[in-house]
CSV table of C-alpha atoms in Angstrom, one decimal:
chain,number,residue,atom,x,y,z
Z,23,MET,CA,-26.2,-13.7,-49.6
Z,24,THR,CA,-25.3,-15.0,-46.2
Z,25,LEU,CA,-25.5,-13.2,-42.8
Z,26,HIS,CA,-22.0,-14.5,-41.8
Z,27,ASP,CA,-19.2,-15.1,-44.2
Z,28,THR,CA,-17.0,-18.1,-43.6
Z,29,PRO,CA,-13.4,-17.1,-43.4
Z,30,ARG,CA,-11.0,-18.7,-45.8
Z,31,ALA,CA,-7.4,-19.6,-45.4
Z,32,SER,CA,-4.7,-18.5,-47.8
Z,33,ASP,CA,-5.1,-21.8,-49.6
Z,34,GLY,CA,-8.8,-21.1,-50.2
Z,35,ALA,CA,-10.1,-23.7,-47.7
Z,36,SER,CA,-13.0,-22.6,-45.6
Z,37,ARG,CA,-12.6,-22.6,-41.8
Z,38,PRO,CA,-15.5,-22.5,-39.3
Z,39,LEU,CA,-16.0,-19.4,-37.2
Z,40,THR,CA,-14.9,-19.8,-33.6
Z,41,ALA,CA,-15.8,-17.8,-30.6
Z,42,PRO,CA,-13.2,-15.5,-29.1
Z,43,ALA,CA,-11.1,-17.1,-26.4
Z,44,ASP,CA,-12.6,-14.8,-23.8
Z,45,ALA,CA,-16.2,-15.4,-24.7
Z,46,ALA,CA,-16.8,-17.4,-21.5
Z,47,ALA,CA,-15.0,-14.9,-19.3
Z,48,PRO,CA,-18.1,-13.2,-17.9
Z,49,ALA,CA,-19.5,-16.6,-16.8
Z,50,ARG,CA,-16.2,-17.5,-15.1
Z,51,ALA,CA,-16.1,-14.1,-13.4
Z,52,ASP,CA,-19.7,-14.5,-12.0
Z,53,ALA,CA,-19.0,-18.0,-10.6
Z,54,PRO,CA,-17.2,-16.9,-7.4
Z,55,ALA,CA,-19.9,-14.4,-6.7
Z,56,ALA,CA,-22.6,-17.0,-7.2
Z,57,ALA,CA,-20.8,-19.4,-4.9
Z,58,ARG,CA,-20.5,-16.8,-2.2
Z,59,PHE,CA,-24.2,-15.9,-2.5
Z,60,LEU,CA,-25.2,-19.6,-2.2
Z,61,ALA,CA,-22.9,-19.9,0.8
Z,62,LEU,CA,-24.6,-16.9,2.4
Z,63,LEU,CA,-28.0,-18.3,1.6
Z,64,ARG,CA,-26.9,-21.7,3.1
Z,65,ILE,CA,-25.8,-20.0,6.4
Z,66,ALA,CA,-29.0,-18.0,6.6
Z,67,ILE,CA,-31.2,-21.0,6.2
Z,68,GLY,CA,-29.1,-23.1,8.6
Z,69,PHE,CA,-29.4,-20.3,11.2
Z,70,VAL,CA,-33.2,-20.5,10.9
Z,71,PHE,CA,-33.1,-24.1,12.0
Z,72,VAL,CA,-30.5,-23.6,14.7
Z,73,TRP,CA,-32.3,-20.6,16.1
Z,74,ALA,CA,-35.6,-22.5,16.2
Z,75,PHE,CA,-33.9,-25.2,18.2
Z,76,LEU,CA,-32.3,-22.7,20.7
Z,77,ASP,CA,-35.5,-20.7,21.2
Z,78,LYS,CA,-37.6,-23.8,21.8
Z,79,ALA,CA,-35.0,-25.5,24.0
Z,80,PHE,CA,-34.2,-22.5,26.2
Z,81,GLY,CA,-37.1,-20.2,25.9
Z,82,LEU,CA,-35.3,-17.2,24.5
Z,83,GLY,CA,-38.5,-15.1,24.5
Z,84,TYR,CA,-39.3,-15.1,20.8
Z,85,ALA,CA,-41.6,-17.9,19.7
Z,86,THR,CA,-41.1,-19.6,23.1
Z,87,ARG,CA,-41.4,-18.0,26.5
Z,88,SER,CA,-38.9,-18.9,29.1
Z,89,GLY,CA,-41.4,-20.9,31.2
Z,90,ASN,CA,-42.4,-23.0,28.2
Z,91,ALA,CA,-38.8,-24.0,27.2
Z,92,TRP,CA,-38.0,-27.6,26.6
Z,93,VAL,CA,-35.4,-27.6,29.4
Z,94,ASP,CA,-38.2,-26.4,31.7
Z,95,GLY,CA,-40.5,-29.3,30.9
Z,96,GLY,CA,-42.3,-27.7,28.0
Z,97,SER,CA,-43.2,-29.5,24.8
Z,98,PRO,CA,-41.8,-28.2,21.5
Z,99,THR,CA,-44.5,-29.9,19.5
Z,100,ARG,CA,-47.7,-29.5,21.7
Z,101,GLY,CA,-48.4,-25.9,20.8
Z,102,PHE,CA,-48.2,-26.3,17.0
Z,103,LEU,CA,-49.6,-29.8,16.6
Z,104,SER,CA,-52.5,-29.5,19.1
Z,105,ASN,CA,-53.8,-26.6,17.0
Z,106,VAL,CA,-53.8,-28.4,13.7
Z,107,SER,CA,-57.4,-28.1,12.5
Z,108,VAL,CA,-57.4,-28.9,8.9
Z,109,GLY,CA,-56.2,-31.5,6.4
Z,110,PRO,CA,-56.4,-35.3,6.1
Z,111,LEU,CA,-53.8,-35.8,8.9
Z,112,GLU,CA,-55.5,-33.5,11.4
Z,113,SER,CA,-56.2,-36.2,14.0
Z,114,THR,CA,-52.8,-37.8,13.5
Z,115,PHE,CA,-50.9,-34.6,14.2
Z,116,GLN,CA,-53.1,-33.9,17.2
Z,117,ASP,CA,-52.3,-37.4,18.6
Z,118,MET,CA,-48.6,-36.7,18.2
Z,119,ALA,CA,-48.8,-33.3,20.0
Z,120,GLY,CA,-46.7,-33.4,23.2
Z,121,ALA,CA,-45.5,-37.0,22.7
Z,122,VAL,CA,-41.9,-37.5,24.1
Z,123,TRP,CA,-40.7,-39.3,20.9
Z,124,ALA,CA,-42.2,-36.5,18.7
Z,125,ASP,CA,-40.5,-33.8,20.8
Z,126,TRP,CA,-37.1,-35.5,20.6
Z,127,LEU,CA,-37.3,-36.2,16.9
Z,128,PHE,CA,-38.4,-32.6,16.2
Z,129,MET,CA,-35.6,-31.1,18.3
Z,130,LEU,CA,-32.9,-33.4,17.1
Z,131,GLY,CA,-34.0,-32.7,13.5
Z,132,LEU,CA,-33.9,-28.9,14.0
Z,133,LEU,CA,-30.4,-29.1,15.5
Z,134,GLY,CA,-29.0,-31.7,13.1
Z,135,ILE,CA,-30.3,-30.0,10.0
Z,136,GLY,CA,-29.2,-26.5,11.2
Z,137,VAL,CA,-25.7,-27.6,12.1
Z,138,ALA,CA,-25.2,-29.5,8.9
Z,139,VAL,CA,-26.5,-26.7,6.7
Z,140,CYS,CA,-24.5,-24.0,8.6
Z,141,SER,CA,-21.3,-26.0,8.4
Z,142,GLY,CA,-21.8,-27.3,4.9
Z,143,MET,CA,-21.3,-30.9,5.9
Z,144,GLY,CA,-23.8,-33.6,4.9
Z,145,LEU,CA,-25.9,-31.3,2.8
Z,146,ARG,CA,-27.6,-34.2,1.0
Z,147,ILE,CA,-28.7,-35.8,4.3
Z,148,ALA,CA,-29.8,-32.4,5.6
Z,149,ALA,CA,-31.8,-31.8,2.4
Z,150,VAL,CA,-33.7,-35.1,2.7
Z,151,ALA,CA,-34.4,-34.7,6.4
Z,152,GLY,CA,-35.2,-31.0,6.1
Z,153,SER,CA,-37.5,-31.5,3.1
Z,154,LEU,CA,-39.3,-34.2,5.0
Z,155,MET,CA,-39.8,-32.0,8.0
Z,156,MET,CA,-41.0,-29.1,5.8
Z,157,LEU,CA,-43.5,-31.4,4.0
Z,158,LEU,CA,-44.9,-32.6,7.3
Z,159,MET,CA,-45.3,-29.0,8.5
Z,160,TRP,CA,-46.9,-28.2,5.1
Z,161,ALA,CA,-49.4,-31.0,5.6
Z,162,ALA,CA,-50.2,-29.8,9.1
Z,163,GLU,CA,-51.1,-26.3,7.8
Z,164,TRP,CA,-52.6,-27.8,4.6
Z,165,PRO,CA,-52.7,-24.7,2.3
Z,166,PRO,CA,-55.1,-26.1,-0.2
Z,167,ALA,CA,-58.0,-25.8,2.3
Z,168,ARG,CA,-60.0,-22.7,2.2
Z,169,HIS,CA,-61.8,-23.5,5.5
Z,170,LEU,CA,-60.8,-25.3,8.7
Z,171,SER,CA,-62.6,-28.3,10.0
Z,172,ASP,CA,-65.0,-26.1,12.0
Z,173,GLY,CA,-65.9,-24.1,8.9
Z,174,SER,CA,-64.0,-21.0,9.7
Z,175,PRO,CA,-61.7,-19.4,7.0
Z,176,SER,CA,-58.3,-21.0,6.9
Z,177,MET,CA,-56.7,-17.7,5.8
Z,178,SER,CA,-54.5,-19.6,3.3
Z,179,SER,CA,-53.1,-17.3,0.8
Z,180,ASN,CA,-52.1,-19.9,-1.8
Z,181,PRO,CA,-53.7,-23.2,-2.9
Z,182,PHE,CA,-50.4,-25.1,-2.9
Z,183,MET,CA,-47.1,-23.1,-2.4
Z,184,ASP,CA,-46.0,-21.8,1.0
Z,185,SER,CA,-42.8,-21.1,2.9
Z,186,HIS,CA,-42.3,-24.7,3.9
Z,187,LEU,CA,-42.1,-25.9,0.3
Z,188,VAL,CA,-39.8,-23.0,-0.5
Z,189,TYR,CA,-37.4,-24.0,2.3
Z,190,ALA,CA,-37.5,-27.6,1.0
Z,191,LEU,CA,-36.6,-26.5,-2.5
Z,192,LEU,CA,-33.8,-24.3,-1.2
Z,193,LEU,CA,-32.3,-27.1,0.8
Z,194,ILE,CA,-32.3,-29.4,-2.2
Z,195,ALA,CA,-30.7,-26.7,-4.4
Z,196,LEU,CA,-28.0,-26.1,-1.8
Z,197,ALA,CA,-27.1,-29.8,-1.8
Z,198,LEU,CA,-27.1,-30.0,-5.6
Z,199,CYS,CA,-24.9,-27.0,-6.0
Z,200,ARG,CA,-22.5,-28.1,-3.3
Z,201,ALA,CA,-22.9,-24.9,-1.5
Z,202,GLY,CA,-20.9,-26.2,1.5
Z,203,ASP,CA,-17.7,-26.0,-0.5
Z,204,THR,CA,-17.6,-22.2,-0.1
Z,205,TRP,CA,-17.4,-20.7,3.4
Z,206,GLY,CA,-18.0,-24.2,4.8
Z,207,LEU,CA,-16.6,-27.6,5.6
Z,208,GLY,CA,-18.0,-29.3,2.5
Z,209,ARG,CA,-14.6,-30.0,0.9
Z,210,PHE,CA,-13.2,-31.4,4.1
Z,211,TRP,CA,-16.3,-33.5,4.6
Z,212,SER,CA,-16.2,-34.9,1.0
Z,213,ARG,CA,-12.5,-36.0,1.5
Z,214,LEU,CA,-13.4,-38.3,4.5
Z,215,PRO,CA,-13.0,-41.9,3.5
Z,216,VAL,CA,-16.5,-42.9,4.6
Z,217,VAL,CA,-18.0,-40.1,2.5
Z,218,ARG,CA,-15.8,-40.8,-0.5
Z,219,THR,CA,-17.1,-44.4,-0.5
Z,220,THR,CA,-20.7,-43.4,0.2
Z,221,PRO,CA,-21.5,-40.4,-2.0
Z,222,TRP,CA,-25.0,-39.9,-0.6
Z,223,LEU,CA,-23.4,-38.8,2.7
Z,224,ARG,CA,-22.0,-35.8,1.0
């Protein structure tokens, strides 16, 4: 006795069972919704980077006060890096705090990554650059440590994972899924001659 009988043709020859033609219809129906969700996620993450640039550059009163804005002579990196007090790169980050080259790299990175992710162009480059930035910020906070260098509690809530790594993974996922093709300029970007001949620019 078998669980599934094999259908036979009128001439007695057996024929394999085949799935109905509309078996993949639910998956096809979900594809546009998934693409739109990824596009919305892409725009949201891109806005996080763009807003961080605008707030630090012009002191919009959220994380950066107007008097501490970059355009007013403030340093976008001094506040964060000078307070690094844990991890194997503690002294390195403190030496970088307030350096002109570090300020420019950080701000150009925020702006470039944010614009690329929001527009959907150059997502692969943005994923690499954004992941590197997030890894450096992860190393500055060093979640594995339970205590800071002075012995006080680090208040770390996880021995490894934090929001910086989540952002890095999301950036990589958006690039792999070509999230810029929906509600973005990804298709236009991919048709440019230089991008077609250099796939990693996509």
